[in-house]
PDB file of C-alpha atoms in Angstrom:
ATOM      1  CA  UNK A  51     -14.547  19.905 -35.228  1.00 83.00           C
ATOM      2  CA  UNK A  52     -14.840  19.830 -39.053  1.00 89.00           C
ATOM      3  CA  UNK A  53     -11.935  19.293 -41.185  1.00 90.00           C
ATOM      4  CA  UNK A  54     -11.436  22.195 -43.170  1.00 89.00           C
ATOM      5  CA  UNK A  55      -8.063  21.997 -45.143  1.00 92.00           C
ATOM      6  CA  UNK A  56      -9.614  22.066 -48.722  1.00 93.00           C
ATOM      7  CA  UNK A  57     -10.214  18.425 -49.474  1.00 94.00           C
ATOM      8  CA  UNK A  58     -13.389  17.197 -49.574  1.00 94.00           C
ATOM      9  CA  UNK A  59     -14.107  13.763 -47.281  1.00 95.00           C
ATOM     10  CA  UNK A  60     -14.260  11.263 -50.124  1.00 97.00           C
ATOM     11  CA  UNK A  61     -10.891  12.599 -50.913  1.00 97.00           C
ATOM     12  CA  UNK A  62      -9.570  12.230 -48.021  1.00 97.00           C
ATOM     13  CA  UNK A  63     -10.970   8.911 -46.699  1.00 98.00           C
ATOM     14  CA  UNK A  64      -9.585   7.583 -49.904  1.00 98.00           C
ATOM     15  CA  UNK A  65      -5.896   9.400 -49.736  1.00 98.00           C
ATOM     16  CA  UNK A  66      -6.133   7.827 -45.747  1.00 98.00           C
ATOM     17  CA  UNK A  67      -7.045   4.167 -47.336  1.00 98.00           C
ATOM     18  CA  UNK A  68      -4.225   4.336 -49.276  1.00 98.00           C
ATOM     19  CA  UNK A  69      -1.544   5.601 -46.611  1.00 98.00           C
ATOM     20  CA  UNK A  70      -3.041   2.675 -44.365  1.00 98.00           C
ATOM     21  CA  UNK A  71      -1.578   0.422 -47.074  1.00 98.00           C
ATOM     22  CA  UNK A  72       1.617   1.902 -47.317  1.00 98.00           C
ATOM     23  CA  UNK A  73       2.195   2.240 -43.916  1.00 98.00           C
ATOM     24  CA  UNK A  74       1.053  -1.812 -43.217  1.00 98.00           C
ATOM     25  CA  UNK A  75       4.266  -2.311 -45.993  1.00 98.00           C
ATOM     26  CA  UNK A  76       6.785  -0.128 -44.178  1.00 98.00           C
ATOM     27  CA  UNK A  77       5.940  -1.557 -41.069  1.00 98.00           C
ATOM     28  CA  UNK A  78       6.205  -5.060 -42.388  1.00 97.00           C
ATOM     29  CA  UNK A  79       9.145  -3.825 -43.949  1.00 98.00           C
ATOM     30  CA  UNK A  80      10.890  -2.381 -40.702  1.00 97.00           C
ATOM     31  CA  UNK A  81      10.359  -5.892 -39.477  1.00 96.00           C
ATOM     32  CA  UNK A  82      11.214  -7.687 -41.799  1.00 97.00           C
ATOM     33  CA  UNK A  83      14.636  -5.549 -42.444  1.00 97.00           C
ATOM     34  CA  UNK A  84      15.621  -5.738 -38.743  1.00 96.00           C
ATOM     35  CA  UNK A  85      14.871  -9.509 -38.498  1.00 96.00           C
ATOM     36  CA  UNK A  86      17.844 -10.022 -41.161  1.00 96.00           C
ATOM     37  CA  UNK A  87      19.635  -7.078 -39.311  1.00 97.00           C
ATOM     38  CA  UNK A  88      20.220  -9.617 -36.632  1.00 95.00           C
ATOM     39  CA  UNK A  89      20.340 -12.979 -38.267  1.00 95.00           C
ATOM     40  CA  UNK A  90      22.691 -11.972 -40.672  1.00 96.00           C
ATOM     41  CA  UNK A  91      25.852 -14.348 -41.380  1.00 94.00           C
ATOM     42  CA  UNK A  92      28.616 -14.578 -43.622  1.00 93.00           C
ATOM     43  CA  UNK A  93      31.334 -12.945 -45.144  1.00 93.00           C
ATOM     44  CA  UNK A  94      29.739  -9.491 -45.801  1.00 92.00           C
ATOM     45  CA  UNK A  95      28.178  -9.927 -42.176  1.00 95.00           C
ATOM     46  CA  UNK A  96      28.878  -6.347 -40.681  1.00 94.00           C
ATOM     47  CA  UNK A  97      28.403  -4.002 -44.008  1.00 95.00           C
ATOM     48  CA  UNK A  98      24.704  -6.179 -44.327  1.00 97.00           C
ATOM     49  CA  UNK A  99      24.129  -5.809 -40.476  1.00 97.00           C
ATOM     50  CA  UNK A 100      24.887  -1.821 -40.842  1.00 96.00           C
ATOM     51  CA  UNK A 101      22.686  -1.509 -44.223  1.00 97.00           C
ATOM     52  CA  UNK A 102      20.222  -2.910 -42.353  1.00 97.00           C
ATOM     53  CA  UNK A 103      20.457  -1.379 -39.478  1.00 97.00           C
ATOM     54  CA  UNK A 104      20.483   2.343 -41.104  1.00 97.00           C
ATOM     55  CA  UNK A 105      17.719   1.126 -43.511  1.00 97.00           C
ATOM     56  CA  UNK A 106      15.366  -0.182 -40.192  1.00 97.00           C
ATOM     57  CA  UNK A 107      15.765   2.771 -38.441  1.00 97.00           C
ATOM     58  CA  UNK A 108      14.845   5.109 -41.053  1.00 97.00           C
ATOM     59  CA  UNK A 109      11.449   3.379 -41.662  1.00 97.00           C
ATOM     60  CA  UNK A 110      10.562   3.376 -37.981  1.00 96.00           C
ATOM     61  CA  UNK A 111      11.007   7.319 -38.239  1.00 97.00           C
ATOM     62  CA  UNK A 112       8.832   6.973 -41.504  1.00 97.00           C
ATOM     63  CA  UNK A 113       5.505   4.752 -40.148  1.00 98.00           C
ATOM     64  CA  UNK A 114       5.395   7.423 -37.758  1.00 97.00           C
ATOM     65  CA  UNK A 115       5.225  10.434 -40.613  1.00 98.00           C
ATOM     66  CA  UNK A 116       2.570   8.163 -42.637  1.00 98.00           C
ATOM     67  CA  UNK A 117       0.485   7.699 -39.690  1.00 98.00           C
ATOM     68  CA  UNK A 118       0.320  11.132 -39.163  1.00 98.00           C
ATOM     69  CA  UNK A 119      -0.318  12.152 -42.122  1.00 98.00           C
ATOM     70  CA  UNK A 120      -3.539   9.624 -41.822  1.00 98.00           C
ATOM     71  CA  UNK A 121      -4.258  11.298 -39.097  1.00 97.00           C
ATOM     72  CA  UNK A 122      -3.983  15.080 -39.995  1.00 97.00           C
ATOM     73  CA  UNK A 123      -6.508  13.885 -42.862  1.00 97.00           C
ATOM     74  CA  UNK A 124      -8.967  13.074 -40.144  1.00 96.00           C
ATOM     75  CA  UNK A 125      -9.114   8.937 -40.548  1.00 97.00           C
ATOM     76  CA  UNK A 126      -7.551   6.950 -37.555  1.00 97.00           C
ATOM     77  CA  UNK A 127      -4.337   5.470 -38.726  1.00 98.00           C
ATOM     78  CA  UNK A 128      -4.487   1.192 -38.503  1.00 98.00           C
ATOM     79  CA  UNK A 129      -1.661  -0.290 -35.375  1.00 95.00           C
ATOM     80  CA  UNK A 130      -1.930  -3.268 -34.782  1.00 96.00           C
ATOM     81  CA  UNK A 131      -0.446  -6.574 -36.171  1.00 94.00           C
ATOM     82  CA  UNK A 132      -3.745  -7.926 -37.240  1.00 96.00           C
ATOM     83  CA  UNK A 133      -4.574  -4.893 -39.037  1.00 97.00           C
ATOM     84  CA  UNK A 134      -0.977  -4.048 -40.633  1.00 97.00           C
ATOM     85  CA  UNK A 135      -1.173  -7.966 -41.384  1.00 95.00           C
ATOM     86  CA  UNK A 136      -4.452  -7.395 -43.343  1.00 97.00           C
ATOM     87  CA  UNK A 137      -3.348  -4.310 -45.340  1.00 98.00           C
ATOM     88  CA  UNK A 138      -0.269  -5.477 -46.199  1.00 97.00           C
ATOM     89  CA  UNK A 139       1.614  -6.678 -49.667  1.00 96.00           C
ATOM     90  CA  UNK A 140       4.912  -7.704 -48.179  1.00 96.00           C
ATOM     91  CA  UNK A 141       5.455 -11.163 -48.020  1.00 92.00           C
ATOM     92  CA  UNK A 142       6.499 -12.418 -44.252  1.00 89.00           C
ATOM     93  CA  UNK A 143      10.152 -14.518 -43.962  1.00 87.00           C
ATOM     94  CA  UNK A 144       9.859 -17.041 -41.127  1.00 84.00           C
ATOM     95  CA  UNK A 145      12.488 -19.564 -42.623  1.00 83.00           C
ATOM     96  CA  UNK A 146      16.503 -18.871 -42.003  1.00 85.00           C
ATOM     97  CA  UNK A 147      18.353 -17.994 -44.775  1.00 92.00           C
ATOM     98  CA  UNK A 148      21.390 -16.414 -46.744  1.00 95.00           C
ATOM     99  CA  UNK A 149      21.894 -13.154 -46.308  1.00 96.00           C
ATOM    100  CA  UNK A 150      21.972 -13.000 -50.396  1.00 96.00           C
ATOM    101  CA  UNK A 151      18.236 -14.180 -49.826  1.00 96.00           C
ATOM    102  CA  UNK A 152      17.869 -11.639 -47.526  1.00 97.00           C
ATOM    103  CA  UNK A 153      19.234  -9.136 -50.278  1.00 97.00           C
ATOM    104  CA  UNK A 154      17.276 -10.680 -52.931  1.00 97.00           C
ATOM    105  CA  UNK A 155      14.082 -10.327 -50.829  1.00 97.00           C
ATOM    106  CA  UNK A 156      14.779  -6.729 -49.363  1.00 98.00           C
ATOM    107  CA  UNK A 157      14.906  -6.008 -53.325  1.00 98.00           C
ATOM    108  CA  UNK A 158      11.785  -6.779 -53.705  1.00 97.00           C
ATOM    109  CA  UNK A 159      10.084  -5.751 -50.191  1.00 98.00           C
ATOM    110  CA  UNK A 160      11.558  -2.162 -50.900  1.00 98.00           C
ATOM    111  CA  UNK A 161      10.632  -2.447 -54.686  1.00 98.00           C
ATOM    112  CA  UNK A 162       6.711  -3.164 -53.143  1.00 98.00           C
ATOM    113  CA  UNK A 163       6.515  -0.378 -50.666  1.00 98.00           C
ATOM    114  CA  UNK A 164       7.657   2.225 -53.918  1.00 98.00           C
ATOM    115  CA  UNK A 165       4.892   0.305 -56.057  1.00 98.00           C
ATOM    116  CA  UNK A 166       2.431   0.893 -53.010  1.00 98.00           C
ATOM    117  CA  UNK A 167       3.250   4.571 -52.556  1.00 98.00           C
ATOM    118  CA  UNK A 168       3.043   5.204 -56.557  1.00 98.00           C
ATOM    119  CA  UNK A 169      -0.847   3.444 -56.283  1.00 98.00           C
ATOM    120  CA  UNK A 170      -1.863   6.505 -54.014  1.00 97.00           C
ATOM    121  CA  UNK A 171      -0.004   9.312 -55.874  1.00 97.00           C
ATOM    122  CA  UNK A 172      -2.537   9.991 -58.365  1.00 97.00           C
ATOM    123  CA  UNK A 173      -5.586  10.319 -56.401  1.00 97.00           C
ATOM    124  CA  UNK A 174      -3.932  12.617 -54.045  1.00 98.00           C
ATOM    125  CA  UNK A 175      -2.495  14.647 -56.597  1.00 97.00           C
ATOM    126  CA  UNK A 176      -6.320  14.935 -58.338  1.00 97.00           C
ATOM    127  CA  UNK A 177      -7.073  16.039 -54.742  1.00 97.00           C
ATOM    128  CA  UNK A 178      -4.082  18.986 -54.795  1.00 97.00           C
ATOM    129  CA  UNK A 179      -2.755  17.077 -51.517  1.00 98.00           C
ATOM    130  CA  UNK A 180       0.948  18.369 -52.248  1.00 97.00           C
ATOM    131  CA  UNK A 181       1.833  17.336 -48.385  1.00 98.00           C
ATOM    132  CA  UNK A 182       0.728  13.400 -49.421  1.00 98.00           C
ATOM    133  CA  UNK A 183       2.372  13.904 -53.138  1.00 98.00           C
ATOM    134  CA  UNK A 184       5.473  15.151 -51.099  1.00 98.00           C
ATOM    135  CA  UNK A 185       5.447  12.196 -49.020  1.00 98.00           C
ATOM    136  CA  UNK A 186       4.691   9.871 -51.070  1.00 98.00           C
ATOM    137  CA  UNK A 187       7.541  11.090 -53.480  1.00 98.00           C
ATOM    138  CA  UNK A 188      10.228  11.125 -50.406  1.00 98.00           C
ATOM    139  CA  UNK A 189       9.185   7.405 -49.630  1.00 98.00           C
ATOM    140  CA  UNK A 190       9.635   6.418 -53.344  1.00 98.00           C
ATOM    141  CA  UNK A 191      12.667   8.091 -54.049  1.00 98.00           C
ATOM    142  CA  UNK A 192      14.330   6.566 -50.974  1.00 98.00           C
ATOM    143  CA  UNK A 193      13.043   2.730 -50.943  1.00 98.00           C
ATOM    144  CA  UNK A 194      14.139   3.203 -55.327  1.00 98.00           C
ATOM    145  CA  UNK A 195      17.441   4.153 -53.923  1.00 98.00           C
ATOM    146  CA  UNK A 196      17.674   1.082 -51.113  1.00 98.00           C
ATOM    147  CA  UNK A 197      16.346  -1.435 -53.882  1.00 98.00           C
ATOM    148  CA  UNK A 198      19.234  -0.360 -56.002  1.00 97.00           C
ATOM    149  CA  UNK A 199      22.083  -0.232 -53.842  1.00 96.00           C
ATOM    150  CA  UNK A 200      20.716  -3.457 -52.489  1.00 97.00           C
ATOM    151  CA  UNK A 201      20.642  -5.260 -55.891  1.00 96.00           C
ATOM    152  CA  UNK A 202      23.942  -4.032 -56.742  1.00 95.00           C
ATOM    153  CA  UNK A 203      25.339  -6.571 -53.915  1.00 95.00           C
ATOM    154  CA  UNK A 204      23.781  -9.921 -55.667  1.00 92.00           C
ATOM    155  CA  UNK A 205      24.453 -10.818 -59.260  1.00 71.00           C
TER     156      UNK A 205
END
């Protein structure tokens, strides 16, 4: 069946291009955050292991709302390594290290996903997509909120 939900296919194809991106960065960012989740060390070991654990979990409820929301625009939503891999601006972390490096680079993972989500906002709200603008404002709003109380543990 057509889509019918008053934006036009460009619009949406474009909106769905978008969302692939910033789901391939909070995907690479839910692995990335539960990596250091269990390699974490040192003194601040078990507040570091909880942030991360609390900030994992909520982005493995949120790839699931952005693929969706590729879906219910009628694109198919990208799942796979290779493709997330591809899409993606977050910079992978195979090397050990401190978990102030793991801060430091959590800044700036969550800092990327926010930049990613704020690329798509204005084409969906030239669209009138309000359920993309919403989600797309949720996702910044929280991963602002995650870079900050992340930075405020490093000097």
């Amino acid at each position: 069946m057509d889509i019918n939900i008053g934006i036009n296919q460009k619009d949406r194809k474009a909106i769905a291009e978008g969302l692939s991106r910033l789901l391939a960065d909070s995907y690479m960012l839910f692995l990335k955050t539960h990596n250091y989740h269990w390699n974490v060390t040192g003194p601040m070991f078990n507040s570091l292991h909880l942030m991360f654990e609390e900030q994992y979990t909520e982005l493995f409820t949120a790839v699931d709302e952005i693929a969706e929301r590729i879906r219910a625009l009628g694109e198919v939503s990208p799942g796979t390594f290779e493709e997330f891999a591809k899409l993606t601006s977050i910079k992978e972390n195979t090397a050990p290290c401190a978990a102030e490096d793991m801060i430091k680079d959590l800044v700036v993972g969550q800092e990327t996903v926010t930049k990613t989500a704020r690329s798509i906002l204005d084409a969906a709200g030239k669209a009138d997509d309000e359920p993309t603008v919403d989600l797309l404002t949720q996702r910044m709003q929280l991963h602002e909120k995650n870079a900050w109380m992340l930075r405020s543990l490093v000097n």
